[in-house]
mmCIF file of C-alpha atoms and ligand atoms in Angstrom:
data_model
loop_
_atom_site.group_PDB
_atom_site.id
_atom_site.type_symbol
_atom_site.label_atom_id
_atom_site.label_comp_id
_atom_site.label_asym_id
_atom_site.label_seq_id
_atom_site.Cartn_x
_atom_site.Cartn_y
_atom_site.Cartn_z
ATOM 1 C CA UNK A 1 -0.290 0.061 -0.140
ATOM 2 C CA UNK A 2 1.218 3.674 -0.341
ATOM 3 C CA UNK A 3 2.229 5.976 1.932
ATOM 4 C CA UNK A 4 -0.260 8.771 2.695
ATOM 5 C CA UNK A 5 0.387 12.016 3.478
ATOM 6 C CA UNK A 6 -1.590 15.230 3.940
ATOM 7 C CA UNK A 7 -1.568 19.183 3.126
ATOM 8 C CA UNK A 8 -3.751 20.246 6.134
ATOM 9 C CA UNK A 9 -3.902 24.295 5.498
ATOM 10 C CA UNK A 10 -6.576 26.550 7.160
ATOM 11 C CA UNK A 11 -8.462 28.934 5.625
ATOM 12 C CA UNK A 12 -7.915 32.275 7.182
ATOM 13 C CA UNK A 13 -5.921 34.471 4.584
ATOM 14 C CA UNK A 14 -4.841 33.736 1.153
ATOM 15 C CA UNK A 15 -2.061 30.707 1.298
ATOM 16 C CA UNK A 16 1.191 32.313 1.171
ATOM 17 C CA UNK A 17 4.932 31.749 -0.506
ATOM 18 C CA UNK A 18 5.708 29.293 2.852
ATOM 19 C CA UNK A 19 1.842 27.267 2.736
ATOM 20 C CA UNK A 20 2.905 26.804 -1.121
ATOM 21 C CA UNK A 21 6.848 25.405 0.029
ATOM 22 C CA UNK A 22 5.331 23.742 2.544
ATOM 23 C CA UNK A 23 2.552 21.713 0.248
ATOM 24 C CA UNK A 24 5.136 21.436 -2.954
ATOM 25 C CA UNK A 25 7.839 19.250 0.353
ATOM 26 C CA UNK A 26 4.308 17.423 1.063
ATOM 27 C CA UNK A 27 4.064 16.412 -2.658
ATOM 28 C CA UNK A 28 7.713 15.919 -3.652
ATOM 29 C CA UNK A 29 7.666 13.466 -0.789
ATOM 30 C CA UNK A 30 4.816 11.797 -1.831
ATOM 31 C CA UNK A 31 7.114 12.107 -5.625
ATOM 32 C CA UNK A 32 9.958 10.197 -4.044
ATOM 33 C CA UNK A 33 8.447 7.856 -1.541
ATOM 34 C CA UNK A 34 5.413 6.375 -4.024
ATOM 35 C CA UNK A 35 2.906 8.428 -1.726
ATOM 36 C CA UNK A 36 0.075 9.680 -2.137
ATOM 37 C CA UNK A 37 -1.077 13.341 -1.272
ATOM 38 C CA UNK A 38 -4.581 14.177 0.495
ATOM 39 C CA UNK A 39 -5.518 17.179 1.552
ATOM 40 C CA UNK A 40 -7.288 18.616 4.497
ATOM 41 C CA UNK A 41 -8.562 21.950 4.898
ATOM 42 C CA UNK A 42 -8.952 22.589 8.669
ATOM 43 C CA UNK A 43 -11.930 25.117 8.940
ATOM 44 C CA UNK A 44 -13.163 24.328 12.346
ATOM 45 C CA UNK A 45 -12.422 27.677 13.701
ATOM 46 C CA UNK A 46 -15.010 29.962 12.402
ATOM 47 C CA UNK A 47 -14.784 33.204 14.014
ATOM 48 C CA UNK A 48 -11.614 32.970 11.447
ATOM 49 C CA UNK A 49 -12.145 31.141 8.732
ATOM 50 C CA UNK A 50 -14.254 32.411 5.443
ATOM 51 C CA UNK A 51 -15.673 30.168 2.520
ATOM 52 C CA UNK A 52 -13.695 32.834 -0.177
ATOM 53 C CA UNK A 53 -10.315 31.543 1.670
ATOM 54 C CA UNK A 54 -11.441 27.579 1.143
ATOM 55 C CA UNK A 55 -12.293 28.469 -2.607
ATOM 56 C CA UNK A 56 -8.794 30.535 -3.601
ATOM 57 C CA UNK A 57 -6.619 27.549 -1.503
ATOM 58 C CA UNK A 58 -7.573 24.893 -3.342
ATOM 59 C CA UNK A 59 -7.398 27.663 -6.454
ATOM 60 C CA UNK A 60 -3.982 29.069 -5.497
ATOM 61 C CA UNK A 61 -2.551 25.118 -5.214
ATOM 62 C CA UNK A 62 -4.098 23.996 -8.333
ATOM 63 C CA UNK A 63 -1.622 27.042 -9.792
ATOM 64 C CA UNK A 64 1.277 25.720 -7.771
ATOM 65 C CA UNK A 65 0.638 22.163 -9.884
ATOM 66 C CA UNK A 66 -0.309 20.571 -6.121
ATOM 67 C CA UNK A 67 -2.303 16.615 -6.839
ATOM 68 C CA UNK A 68 -3.949 15.709 -4.651
ATOM 69 C CA UNK A 69 -6.736 12.678 -3.418
ATOM 70 C CA UNK A 70 -9.930 13.539 -5.445
ATOM 71 C CA UNK A 71 -11.950 13.480 -1.795
ATOM 72 C CA UNK A 72 -10.744 16.699 0.473
ATOM 73 C CA UNK A 73 -11.613 16.638 3.958
ATOM 74 C CA UNK A 74 -13.557 19.680 5.462
ATOM 75 C CA UNK A 75 -12.704 19.482 9.506
ATOM 76 C CA UNK A 76 -16.287 21.837 9.691
ATOM 77 C CA UNK A 77 -18.133 18.281 8.464
ATOM 78 C CA UNK A 78 -16.424 16.569 11.065
ATOM 79 C CA UNK A 79 -17.445 17.894 13.739
ATOM 80 C CA UNK A 80 -19.797 14.394 15.209
ATOM 81 C CA UNK A 81 -16.245 12.424 15.049
ATOM 82 C CA UNK A 82 -14.984 15.115 17.208
ATOM 83 C CA UNK A 83 -17.935 14.932 20.135
ATOM 84 C CA UNK A 84 -17.006 11.209 19.885
ATOM 85 C CA UNK A 85 -13.079 11.328 20.722
ATOM 86 C CA UNK A 86 -14.277 14.067 23.078
ATOM 87 C CA UNK A 87 -17.060 11.648 25.227
ATOM 88 C CA UNK A 88 -14.645 8.486 24.609
ATOM 89 C CA UNK A 89 -11.964 10.830 26.688
ATOM 90 C CA UNK A 90 -14.606 11.594 29.026
ATOM 91 C CA UNK A 91 -15.568 8.335 30.272
ATOM 92 C CA UNK A 92 -11.865 6.992 30.558
ATOM 93 C CA UNK A 93 -11.731 9.870 33.226
ATOM 94 C CA UNK A 94 -8.379 12.388 31.486
ATOM 95 C CA UNK A 95 -10.447 15.374 30.943
ATOM 96 C CA UNK A 96 -11.807 18.113 33.437
ATOM 97 C CA UNK A 97 -14.165 21.259 32.691
ATOM 98 C CA UNK A 98 -12.053 24.867 32.788
ATOM 99 C CA UNK A 99 -14.035 27.864 32.722
ATOM 100 C CA UNK A 100 -10.523 30.514 33.072
ATOM 101 C CA UNK A 101 -10.851 33.086 30.570
ATOM 102 C CA UNK A 102 -7.922 34.506 28.388
ATOM 103 C CA UNK A 103 -8.032 37.612 30.316
ATOM 104 C CA UNK A 104 -8.370 35.557 33.172
ATOM 105 C CA UNK A 105 -4.767 33.573 32.370
ATOM 106 C CA UNK A 106 -3.158 36.603 31.413
ATOM 107 C CA UNK A 107 -3.727 38.147 34.200
ATOM 108 C CA UNK A 108 -2.840 35.258 36.695
ATOM 109 C CA UNK A 109 0.819 34.811 34.534
ATOM 110 C CA UNK A 110 2.340 37.837 35.956
ATOM 111 C CA UNK A 111 4.746 39.673 35.034
ATOM 112 C CA UNK A 112 4.987 39.602 31.129
ATOM 113 C CA UNK A 113 0.985 38.687 30.826
ATOM 114 C CA UNK A 114 2.210 35.677 28.442
ATOM 115 C CA UNK A 115 0.535 32.119 28.859
ATOM 116 C CA UNK A 116 3.054 29.514 29.033
ATOM 117 C CA UNK A 117 1.905 26.701 30.535
ATOM 118 C CA UNK A 118 -1.754 25.930 32.046
ATOM 119 C CA UNK A 119 -1.602 26.609 36.085
ATOM 120 C CA UNK A 120 -4.494 24.104 36.755
ATOM 121 C CA UNK A 121 -6.622 26.230 38.718
ATOM 122 C CA UNK A 122 -9.543 23.792 37.131
ATOM 123 C CA UNK A 123 -8.180 20.528 37.506
ATOM 124 C CA UNK A 124 -8.874 20.589 41.221
ATOM 125 C CA UNK A 125 -12.234 21.696 41.670
ATOM 126 C CA UNK A 126 -15.032 19.487 43.911
ATOM 127 C CA UNK A 127 -16.999 17.663 41.785
ATOM 128 C CA UNK A 128 -20.156 19.781 43.729
ATOM 129 C CA UNK A 129 -18.367 23.127 42.340
ATOM 130 C CA UNK A 130 -18.039 21.615 38.873
ATOM 131 C CA UNK A 131 -21.138 20.921 38.194
ATOM 132 C CA UNK A 132 -22.677 23.967 39.858
ATOM 133 C CA UNK A 133 -20.365 26.242 37.715
ATOM 134 C CA UNK A 134 -21.031 23.976 34.083
ATOM 135 C CA UNK A 135 -24.396 24.504 34.613
ATOM 136 C CA UNK A 136 -24.144 28.270 34.847
ATOM 137 C CA UNK A 137 -21.231 29.362 32.646
ATOM 138 C CA UNK A 138 -19.548 28.742 29.717
ATOM 139 C CA UNK A 139 -16.241 26.059 29.642
ATOM 140 C CA UNK A 140 -14.039 24.434 27.530
ATOM 141 C CA UNK A 141 -12.578 21.037 28.244
ATOM 142 C CA UNK A 142 -8.826 20.529 29.078
ATOM 143 C CA UNK A 143 -6.563 17.210 29.247
ATOM 144 C CA UNK A 144 -5.388 16.259 32.648
ATOM 145 C CA UNK A 145 -1.980 15.161 31.660
ATOM 146 C CA UNK A 146 -1.525 13.826 35.427
ATOM 147 C CA UNK A 147 -4.225 10.974 34.344
ATOM 148 C CA UNK A 148 -3.188 10.068 31.150
ATOM 149 C CA UNK A 149 0.146 9.279 31.886
ATOM 150 C CA UNK A 150 -1.496 6.968 34.772
ATOM 151 C CA UNK A 151 -3.338 5.292 32.139
ATOM 152 C CA UNK A 152 -0.857 4.977 29.162
ATOM 153 C CA UNK A 153 2.996 5.775 31.299
ATOM 154 C CA UNK A 154 4.666 8.901 31.867
ATOM 155 C CA UNK A 155 6.261 8.463 28.131
ATOM 156 C CA UNK A 156 5.684 8.484 24.556
ATOM 157 C CA UNK A 157 7.694 8.662 21.670
ATOM 158 C CA UNK A 158 7.473 8.637 18.412
ATOM 159 C CA UNK A 159 9.401 8.188 14.684
ATOM 160 C CA UNK A 160 10.833 10.604 12.052
ATOM 161 C CA UNK A 161 10.542 10.371 8.695
ATOM 162 C CA UNK A 162 14.282 9.177 8.507
ATOM 163 C CA UNK A 163 13.710 6.810 11.707
ATOM 164 C CA UNK A 164 14.805 8.723 14.755
ATOM 165 C CA UNK A 165 13.082 8.493 17.288
ATOM 166 C CA UNK A 166 12.568 11.172 20.022
ATOM 167 C CA UNK A 167 10.423 10.688 23.698
ATOM 168 C CA UNK A 168 8.489 13.195 25.834
ATOM 169 C CA UNK A 169 7.283 12.842 29.301
ATOM 170 C CA UNK A 170 3.532 13.013 29.116
ATOM 171 C CA UNK A 171 3.722 14.593 33.213
ATOM 172 C CA UNK A 172 5.222 17.576 31.913
ATOM 173 C CA UNK A 173 2.890 18.840 29.077
ATOM 174 C CA UNK A 174 0.535 20.995 29.526
ATOM 175 C CA UNK A 175 -2.800 20.763 30.001
ATOM 176 C CA UNK A 176 -4.484 21.228 26.618
ATOM 177 C CA UNK A 177 -7.926 22.588 25.505
ATOM 178 C CA UNK A 178 -9.601 19.996 23.315
ATOM 179 C CA UNK A 179 -12.989 21.939 22.933
ATOM 180 C CA UNK A 180 -12.681 25.126 22.922
ATOM 181 C CA UNK A 181 -15.727 27.137 24.875
ATOM 182 C CA UNK A 182 -16.826 28.697 21.563
ATOM 183 C CA UNK A 183 -16.986 26.145 18.969
ATOM 184 C CA UNK A 184 -16.597 23.056 21.060
ATOM 185 C CA UNK A 185 -13.772 21.793 19.820
ATOM 186 C CA UNK A 186 -9.774 22.310 19.495
ATOM 187 C CA UNK A 187 -6.727 21.623 16.980
ATOM 188 C CA UNK A 188 -4.943 18.912 18.843
ATOM 189 C CA UNK A 189 -8.098 16.845 19.064
ATOM 190 C CA UNK A 190 -9.317 16.951 15.172
ATOM 191 C CA UNK A 191 -5.849 16.893 13.938
ATOM 192 C CA UNK A 192 -5.531 13.131 15.578
ATOM 193 C CA UNK A 193 -8.711 12.300 15.155
ATOM 194 C CA UNK A 194 -8.681 12.806 10.937
ATOM 195 C CA UNK A 195 -5.409 11.812 10.651
ATOM 196 C CA UNK A 196 -6.081 8.725 11.094
ATOM 197 C CA UNK A 197 -9.716 8.473 9.904
ATOM 198 C CA UNK A 198 -7.251 9.359 6.544
ATOM 199 C CA UNK A 199 -4.871 6.738 6.997
ATOM 200 C CA UNK A 200 -1.782 9.239 7.628
ATOM 201 C CA UNK A 201 1.382 8.101 7.578
ATOM 202 C CA UNK A 202 3.536 10.465 6.957
ATOM 203 C CA UNK A 203 3.092 13.984 9.063
ATOM 204 C CA UNK A 204 5.115 16.834 6.759
ATOM 205 C CA UNK A 205 4.628 20.533 8.278
ATOM 206 C CA UNK A 206 6.421 23.204 9.261
ATOM 207 C CA UNK A 207 8.432 23.598 11.921
ATOM 208 C CA UNK A 208 6.124 25.709 14.192
ATOM 209 C CA UNK A 209 3.940 22.739 14.533
ATOM 210 C CA UNK A 210 6.863 20.609 16.087
ATOM 211 C CA UNK A 211 5.607 21.135 19.609
ATOM 212 C CA UNK A 212 2.585 19.761 18.832
ATOM 213 C CA UNK A 213 3.698 16.307 18.410
ATOM 214 C CA UNK A 214 3.835 15.164 22.036
ATOM 215 C CA UNK A 215 0.556 16.176 23.048
ATOM 216 C CA UNK A 216 -0.552 14.613 20.119
ATOM 217 C CA UNK A 217 0.753 11.518 20.342
ATOM 218 C CA UNK A 218 -0.315 11.233 24.305
ATOM 219 C CA UNK A 219 -4.501 11.915 22.469
ATOM 220 C CA UNK A 220 -3.177 9.007 19.831
ATOM 221 C CA UNK A 221 -2.126 6.116 22.627
ATOM 222 C CA UNK A 222 -4.804 7.386 24.965
ATOM 223 C CA UNK A 223 -7.551 6.689 21.823
ATOM 224 C CA UNK A 224 -6.227 3.751 20.599
ATOM 225 C CA UNK A 225 -4.923 4.838 16.788
ATOM 226 C CA UNK A 226 -1.753 4.699 15.240
ATOM 227 C CA UNK A 227 1.358 6.998 14.762
ATOM 228 C CA UNK A 228 2.788 8.286 11.564
ATOM 229 C CA UNK A 229 5.980 9.527 11.390
ATOM 230 C CA UNK A 230 7.011 13.397 11.695
ATOM 231 C CA UNK A 231 8.669 15.593 9.165
ATOM 232 C CA UNK A 232 9.047 18.861 10.478
ATOM 233 C CA UNK A 233 10.409 21.053 8.066
ATOM 234 C CA UNK A 234 12.897 24.715 8.380
ATOM 235 C CA UNK A 235 10.232 27.458 7.605
ATOM 236 C CA UNK A 236 10.398 29.566 4.699
ATOM 237 C CA UNK A 237 11.741 33.372 6.368
ATOM 238 C CA UNK A 238 11.739 36.443 5.012
ATOM 239 C CA UNK A 239 14.837 38.582 3.887
ATOM 240 C CA UNK A 240 15.121 39.846 8.320
ATOM 241 C CA UNK A 241 14.581 35.765 9.205
ATOM 242 C CA UNK A 242 10.720 36.526 9.987
ATOM 243 C CA UNK A 243 8.333 33.839 8.938
ATOM 244 C CA UNK A 244 5.813 34.347 6.243
ATOM 245 C CA UNK A 245 1.735 35.738 7.640
ATOM 246 C CA UNK A 246 -0.832 35.468 5.926
ATOM 247 C CA UNK A 247 -1.825 38.751 6.376
ATOM 248 C CA UNK A 248 1.544 40.207 4.670
ATOM 249 C CA UNK A 249 -0.602 40.318 1.306
ATOM 250 C CA UNK A 250 2.477 40.695 -1.097
ATOM 251 C CA UNK A 251 3.471 37.108 -0.116
ATOM 252 C CA UNK A 252 0.508 35.270 -0.847
ATOM 253 C CA UNK A 253 0.436 33.165 -4.175
ATOM 254 C CA UNK A 254 -2.690 34.530 -5.733
ATOM 255 C CA UNK A 255 -0.359 38.240 -5.247
ATOM 256 C CA UNK A 256 2.694 36.441 -7.227
ATOM 257 C CA UNK A 257 0.651 34.979 -9.847
ATOM 258 C CA UNK A 258 -0.482 38.541 -10.963
ATOM 259 C CA UNK A 259 2.283 39.983 -10.987
ATOM 260 C CA UNK A 260 3.286 37.190 -13.448
ATOM 261 C CA UNK A 261 5.550 34.985 -11.808
ATOM 262 C CA UNK A 262 5.871 30.743 -13.631
ATOM 263 C CA UNK A 263 4.030 28.261 -11.188
ATOM 264 C CA UNK A 264 7.005 25.736 -12.258
ATOM 265 C CA UNK A 265 9.669 28.409 -11.341
ATOM 266 C CA UNK A 266 8.620 29.472 -7.972
ATOM 267 C CA UNK A 267 8.167 25.612 -7.485
ATOM 268 C CA UNK A 268 11.946 25.399 -8.447
ATOM 269 C CA UNK A 269 13.285 27.601 -7.092
ATOM 270 C CA UNK A 270 12.061 26.930 -3.432
ATOM 271 C CA UNK A 271 12.326 23.452 -3.478
ATOM 272 C CA UNK A 272 16.082 23.633 -4.053
ATOM 273 C CA UNK A 273 18.432 21.889 -1.603
ATOM 274 C CA UNK A 274 19.204 21.520 1.013
ATOM 275 C CA UNK A 275 17.155 24.312 2.478
ATOM 276 C CA UNK A 276 14.706 27.212 1.114
ATOM 277 C CA UNK A 277 16.340 30.114 -0.084
ATOM 278 C CA UNK A 278 15.552 33.058 1.997
ATOM 279 C CA UNK A 279 12.365 35.077 0.294
ATOM 280 C CA UNK A 280 13.498 37.907 -0.074
ATOM 281 C CA UNK A 281 13.248 40.918 -2.984
ATOM 282 C CA UNK A 282 16.899 39.307 -4.538
ATOM 283 C CA UNK A 283 14.058 36.244 -4.941
ATOM 284 C CA UNK A 284 10.795 37.228 -5.953
ATOM 285 C CA UNK A 285 13.570 39.515 -9.035
ATOM 286 C CA UNK A 286 14.616 36.919 -10.265
ATOM 287 C CA UNK A 287 11.419 34.988 -10.715
ATOM 288 C CA UNK A 288 10.198 38.497 -12.325
ATOM 289 C CA UNK A 289 12.596 38.598 -14.989
ATOM 290 C CA UNK A 290 12.176 34.601 -15.872
HETATM 291 N N1 LIG B 1 -3.644 23.964 9.629
HETATM 292 C C1 LIG B 1 -2.505 23.899 10.139
HETATM 293 C C2 LIG B 1 -2.158 25.297 9.517
HETATM 294 O O1 LIG B 1 -2.986 25.829 8.622
HETATM 295 C C3 LIG B 1 -1.823 22.840 10.191
HETATM 296 C C4 LIG B 1 -1.566 22.222 11.169
HETATM 297 C C5 LIG B 1 -1.289 20.590 10.666
HETATM 298 O O2 LIG B 1 -0.556 20.648 9.748
HETATM 299 O O3 LIG B 1 -1.315 19.760 12.182
HETATM 300 O O4 LIG B 1 -0.992 25.588 10.207
#
């Protein structure tokens, strides 16, 4: 059976050239190893996702020369599966309701206001208080990592595509939110459910997402899902070393297309080994001058 990898963009804006780079790496890997590329649109956050960006990303990836399996998965259509996974975790007794707001957490984490790890405020609440507050206040569901460790052991491990193993301490992981107050689900839960549903063997994505592997492995273990291999590639960066952002219109794939950049040439420049180029004015000039 062929390997399966996925590209999983969120339609929160037009794809930028760094997203394009990631998609091309997925495709290149599949071509090299006889794999199949699937597309998953991660559109659960309805406060940030827009249908026009969904349509645009399909068009932009097609322009860039991406070929994926015909059936495209959309997370917004899969809420029932995430609920079922949440129910399973609830039965396992590893979740707790969290009533904290972002604002209260930032205030509690003086002096810089950046919340690094959840301080565990709602982890210790008595059952009666939980029940009472659940009836009157909005709440999120968090994963209790200590209880998770009791069930799956204190370490998780995973393999990268080059066969190197890595491990992490389960107890050291943050009690992440698995169901947000507003949308009833959250990124990590949806990703592990969908990676399993799509039969993903190899997850290829930017290195900014590498820290999410330990918690995703914890969830896979708890839910009895198989573990993909991982490859977190370097990010494409601008001339100042900053990562690219969708809000910067000049680096979107459609703006490059509008300026007359040829997709094939763009792909060739991005995929030059061993590392991506700096995305600066010189690269763009080179592409525009043919
Ligand atoms: N949807 C995420 C993003 O656009 C990618 C998640 C993943 O690859 O696991 O950054």
